[in-house]
């Protein structure tokens, strides 16, 4: 049952717009306004059925963002890098398979800054030494997101959902972040040696540098 949580978990963790969930919306990002960083997160997913059987999964995530807004997220399970995603400044979103060394263009969406809801936050928290504003998640799931609005970085996302007779819980929380070490553009790109799989119509205009 845990697998049912992963597509929704990944979308929320990536900060994508989820219709009906009350998540922050997005607005166009002016060029050169992104704050580079390297951050480490712990992602925990649990699923419990009506018989009391519980499945747990914990994943370590390293996210790196360059000054052009490109965001690379790398996932490790039991110490082994298994998968990841790249959302480049052109809006191309690649799913990365580190076991097969493949980068597959999954979709395209503008790389944009987060626009927080007009309603005031419900509070403030400090996560790994960074202050964030707390907003509720409403709709299909119940939870909260805590966002560093100064640097536009989600620090903690957690939600709970009952699906049929299965209770699902998800949390992604920042454990450390580095703003000081420079982020080279090569660090936020498809890894060397990967096969890039893109449909003939998949690359938008103006992204020659990303090919």
Tab-separated table of C-alpha atoms in Angstrom:
chain	number	residue	atom	x	y	z
A	1	UNK	CA	0.000	0.000	0.000
A	2	UNK	CA	2.895	2.347	0.590
A	3	UNK	CA	3.424	2.741	-3.128
A	4	UNK	CA	0.112	4.539	-3.320
A	5	UNK	CA	1.591	7.408	-1.361
A	6	UNK	CA	4.694	7.930	-3.443
A	7	UNK	CA	3.372	9.838	-6.488
A	8	UNK	CA	1.537	12.287	-4.249
A	9	UNK	CA	4.461	12.470	-1.851
A	10	UNK	CA	6.911	13.235	-4.624
A	11	UNK	CA	4.707	15.942	-6.098
A	12	UNK	CA	4.244	17.683	-2.781
A	13	UNK	CA	7.903	17.398	-1.948
A	14	UNK	CA	8.870	18.948	-5.268
A	15	UNK	CA	6.631	21.910	-4.557
A	16	UNK	CA	4.368	21.315	-7.557
A	17	UNK	CA	0.908	22.831	-7.756
A	18	UNK	CA	-1.644	20.286	-6.542
A	19	UNK	CA	-5.224	21.289	-7.430
A	20	UNK	CA	-7.547	21.275	-4.458
A	21	UNK	CA	-4.881	20.768	-1.802
A	22	UNK	CA	-4.613	24.397	-0.774
A	23	UNK	CA	-0.889	24.415	-1.502
A	24	UNK	CA	0.943	27.658	-2.320
A	25	UNK	CA	0.519	28.807	-5.914
A	26	UNK	CA	3.365	29.928	-8.176
A	27	UNK	CA	4.403	33.096	-9.966
A	28	UNK	CA	7.024	33.805	-12.660
A	29	UNK	CA	10.577	34.040	-11.373
A	30	UNK	CA	12.685	36.996	-12.591
A	31	UNK	CA	16.053	35.877	-13.955
A	32	UNK	CA	18.907	35.818	-11.466
A	33	UNK	CA	16.810	35.981	-8.302
A	34	UNK	CA	17.210	32.401	-7.067
A	35	UNK	CA	19.257	31.721	-3.940
A	36	UNK	CA	21.642	28.781	-4.513
A	37	UNK	CA	21.829	26.098	-1.825
A	38	UNK	CA	22.531	22.465	-1.028
A	39	UNK	CA	20.065	20.907	1.405
A	40	UNK	CA	19.574	17.527	3.016
A	41	UNK	CA	16.166	16.130	3.885
A	42	UNK	CA	14.720	13.026	5.474
A	43	UNK	CA	11.542	11.698	3.861
A	44	UNK	CA	9.379	9.246	5.793
A	45	UNK	CA	6.295	7.452	4.451
A	46	UNK	CA	4.116	5.068	6.444
A	47	UNK	CA	1.027	3.069	5.553
A	48	UNK	CA	-1.210	1.179	8.014
A	49	UNK	CA	-4.152	-1.021	6.993
A	50	UNK	CA	-7.257	-1.909	8.978
A	51	UNK	CA	-5.593	-5.096	10.261
A	52	UNK	CA	-2.804	-3.051	11.828
A	53	UNK	CA	-0.117	-4.033	9.306
A	54	UNK	CA	2.271	-1.148	8.831
A	55	UNK	CA	4.835	-0.453	6.128
A	56	UNK	CA	7.569	2.138	6.617
A	57	UNK	CA	9.988	3.716	4.187
A	58	UNK	CA	12.666	6.292	4.924
A	59	UNK	CA	14.641	8.023	2.199
A	60	UNK	CA	17.529	10.487	2.357
A	61	UNK	CA	17.272	13.349	-0.128
A	62	UNK	CA	19.907	15.853	-1.233
A	63	UNK	CA	18.625	18.887	-3.132
A	64	UNK	CA	20.838	21.368	-4.968
A	65	UNK	CA	19.655	24.593	-6.569
A	66	UNK	CA	21.712	26.846	-8.833
A	67	UNK	CA	21.315	30.589	-9.318
A	68	UNK	CA	19.285	30.080	-12.513
A	69	UNK	CA	16.685	28.134	-10.512
A	70	UNK	CA	17.555	24.636	-11.736
A	71	UNK	CA	16.801	22.120	-8.970
A	72	UNK	CA	18.345	18.641	-8.658
A	73	UNK	CA	16.889	16.206	-6.125
A	74	UNK	CA	18.720	12.918	-5.434
A	75	UNK	CA	17.169	10.095	-3.367
A	76	UNK	CA	19.075	7.398	-1.459
A	77	UNK	CA	17.722	4.255	0.195
A	78	UNK	CA	19.859	2.239	2.603
A	79	UNK	CA	22.867	4.306	1.591
A	80	UNK	CA	22.456	3.673	-2.160
A	81	UNK	CA	21.512	6.409	-4.611
A	82	UNK	CA	18.514	5.070	-6.521
A	83	UNK	CA	16.533	7.849	-8.149
A	84	UNK	CA	16.072	11.560	-8.479
A	85	UNK	CA	14.652	14.398	-10.475
A	86	UNK	CA	15.908	17.451	-12.313
A	87	UNK	CA	13.763	20.518	-12.892
A	88	UNK	CA	15.846	22.830	-15.030
A	89	UNK	CA	15.460	26.555	-15.623
A	90	UNK	CA	13.840	25.862	-19.008
A	91	UNK	CA	10.992	24.030	-17.262
A	92	UNK	CA	12.044	20.545	-18.337
A	93	UNK	CA	11.428	17.951	-15.628
A	94	UNK	CA	13.489	14.757	-15.851
A	95	UNK	CA	13.062	11.569	-13.853
A	96	UNK	CA	16.504	10.144	-13.035
A	97	UNK	CA	17.145	6.422	-12.681
A	98	UNK	CA	20.604	5.970	-11.163
A	99	UNK	CA	20.475	2.191	-11.453
A	100	UNK	CA	19.758	2.215	-15.197
A	101	UNK	CA	21.566	5.555	-15.759
A	102	UNK	CA	18.639	7.077	-17.608
A	103	UNK	CA	17.131	10.570	-17.617
A	104	UNK	CA	13.570	10.589	-18.933
A	105	UNK	CA	11.725	13.820	-19.705
A	106	UNK	CA	8.532	13.394	-17.689
A	107	UNK	CA	6.811	16.741	-18.162
A	108	UNK	CA	7.326	20.453	-18.634
A	109	UNK	CA	6.251	23.200	-16.252
A	110	UNK	CA	7.630	26.720	-15.826
A	111	UNK	CA	10.358	27.014	-13.202
A	112	UNK	CA	8.688	29.582	-10.980
A	113	UNK	CA	8.910	31.067	-7.529
A	114	UNK	CA	6.317	30.174	-4.918
A	115	UNK	CA	3.565	32.675	-4.221
A	116	UNK	CA	2.246	32.197	-0.723
A	117	UNK	CA	-1.516	32.170	-0.012
A	118	UNK	CA	-3.229	35.474	0.700
A	119	UNK	CA	-4.464	34.098	4.029
A	120	UNK	CA	-1.992	34.690	6.874
A	121	UNK	CA	0.193	31.801	8.077
A	122	UNK	CA	-0.865	29.914	11.185
A	123	UNK	CA	2.519	30.327	12.855
A	124	UNK	CA	6.294	30.227	12.542
A	125	UNK	CA	8.777	27.437	13.191
A	126	UNK	CA	12.515	26.900	13.027
A	127	UNK	CA	13.710	23.852	11.098
A	128	UNK	CA	17.445	23.033	11.055
A	129	UNK	CA	18.158	26.580	12.166
A	130	UNK	CA	16.083	28.243	9.427
A	131	UNK	CA	12.856	30.137	10.109
A	132	UNK	CA	9.726	29.269	8.134
A	133	UNK	CA	6.041	30.168	7.970
A	134	UNK	CA	3.433	27.452	8.529
A	135	UNK	CA	0.493	27.085	6.136
A	136	UNK	CA	-2.231	24.412	6.223
A	137	UNK	CA	-2.758	21.905	3.418
A	138	UNK	CA	-6.459	21.474	2.688
A	139	UNK	CA	-8.439	19.149	0.490
A	140	UNK	CA	-7.759	15.469	-0.168
A	141	UNK	CA	-5.104	15.391	2.557
A	142	UNK	CA	-4.716	17.152	5.899
A	143	UNK	CA	-1.350	18.573	6.871
A	144	UNK	CA	0.956	21.553	6.915
A	145	UNK	CA	3.843	23.007	4.959
A	146	UNK	CA	6.501	25.230	6.510
A	147	UNK	CA	8.139	27.519	3.941
A	148	UNK	CA	11.214	29.737	4.087
A	149	UNK	CA	9.638	32.617	2.170
A	150	UNK	CA	12.843	34.689	2.126
A	151	UNK	CA	14.798	32.106	0.138
A	152	UNK	CA	11.793	30.241	-1.334
A	153	UNK	CA	12.558	26.813	0.145
A	154	UNK	CA	10.102	24.315	1.679
A	155	UNK	CA	11.599	23.148	4.980
A	156	UNK	CA	8.951	20.738	6.201
A	157	UNK	CA	5.944	19.124	4.504
A	158	UNK	CA	3.691	16.669	6.300
A	159	UNK	CA	0.292	15.244	5.537
A	160	UNK	CA	-2.076	12.460	6.547
A	161	UNK	CA	-4.716	10.747	4.450
A	162	UNK	CA	-7.219	7.927	4.856
A	163	UNK	CA	-7.778	6.015	1.630
A	164	UNK	CA	-10.336	3.270	2.020
A	165	UNK	CA	-9.156	1.307	5.026
A	166	UNK	CA	-5.564	2.467	4.723
A	167	UNK	CA	-4.069	5.346	6.695
A	168	UNK	CA	-1.141	7.019	4.977
A	169	UNK	CA	1.301	9.491	6.493
A	170	UNK	CA	4.105	11.448	4.885
A	171	UNK	CA	6.789	13.833	6.111
A	172	UNK	CA	9.734	15.492	4.422
A	173	UNK	CA	11.899	17.573	6.726
A	174	UNK	CA	15.087	19.559	6.270
A	175	UNK	CA	18.036	18.309	8.343
A	176	UNK	CA	20.741	20.720	7.118
A	177	UNK	CA	21.271	23.405	4.512
A	178	UNK	CA	24.352	25.124	3.055
A	179	UNK	CA	24.021	28.587	1.536
A	180	UNK	CA	27.732	29.403	1.666
A	181	UNK	CA	29.326	26.840	-0.663
A	182	UNK	CA	29.081	27.922	-4.329
A	183	UNK	CA	26.881	25.761	-6.547
A	184	UNK	CA	28.435	25.136	-9.945
A	185	UNK	CA	25.990	24.722	-12.841
A	186	UNK	CA	27.449	21.272	-13.569
A	187	UNK	CA	26.230	20.130	-10.148
A	188	UNK	CA	22.626	20.786	-11.182
A	189	UNK	CA	22.318	18.897	-14.446
A	190	UNK	CA	21.794	15.404	-15.835
A	191	UNK	CA	24.650	13.275	-14.438
A	192	UNK	CA	27.493	12.322	-16.746
A	193	UNK	CA	27.031	8.950	-18.425
A	194	UNK	CA	23.222	9.045	-18.312
A	195	UNK	CA	21.157	8.351	-21.426
A	196	UNK	CA	18.785	11.257	-22.029
A	197	UNK	CA	15.389	10.167	-23.351
A	198	UNK	CA	13.360	13.053	-24.765
A	199	UNK	CA	10.433	12.887	-27.239
A	200	UNK	CA	11.017	14.637	-30.550
A	201	UNK	CA	8.764	17.491	-29.415
A	202	UNK	CA	10.000	17.404	-25.837
A	203	UNK	CA	12.593	20.185	-25.733
A	204	UNK	CA	11.138	23.708	-25.609
A	205	UNK	CA	12.660	26.519	-27.649
A	206	UNK	CA	15.485	28.473	-26.061
A	207	UNK	CA	16.944	25.525	-24.153
A	208	UNK	CA	19.863	24.676	-26.407
A	209	UNK	CA	22.253	24.970	-23.486
A	210	UNK	CA	20.371	22.237	-21.652
A	211	UNK	CA	20.595	19.642	-24.451
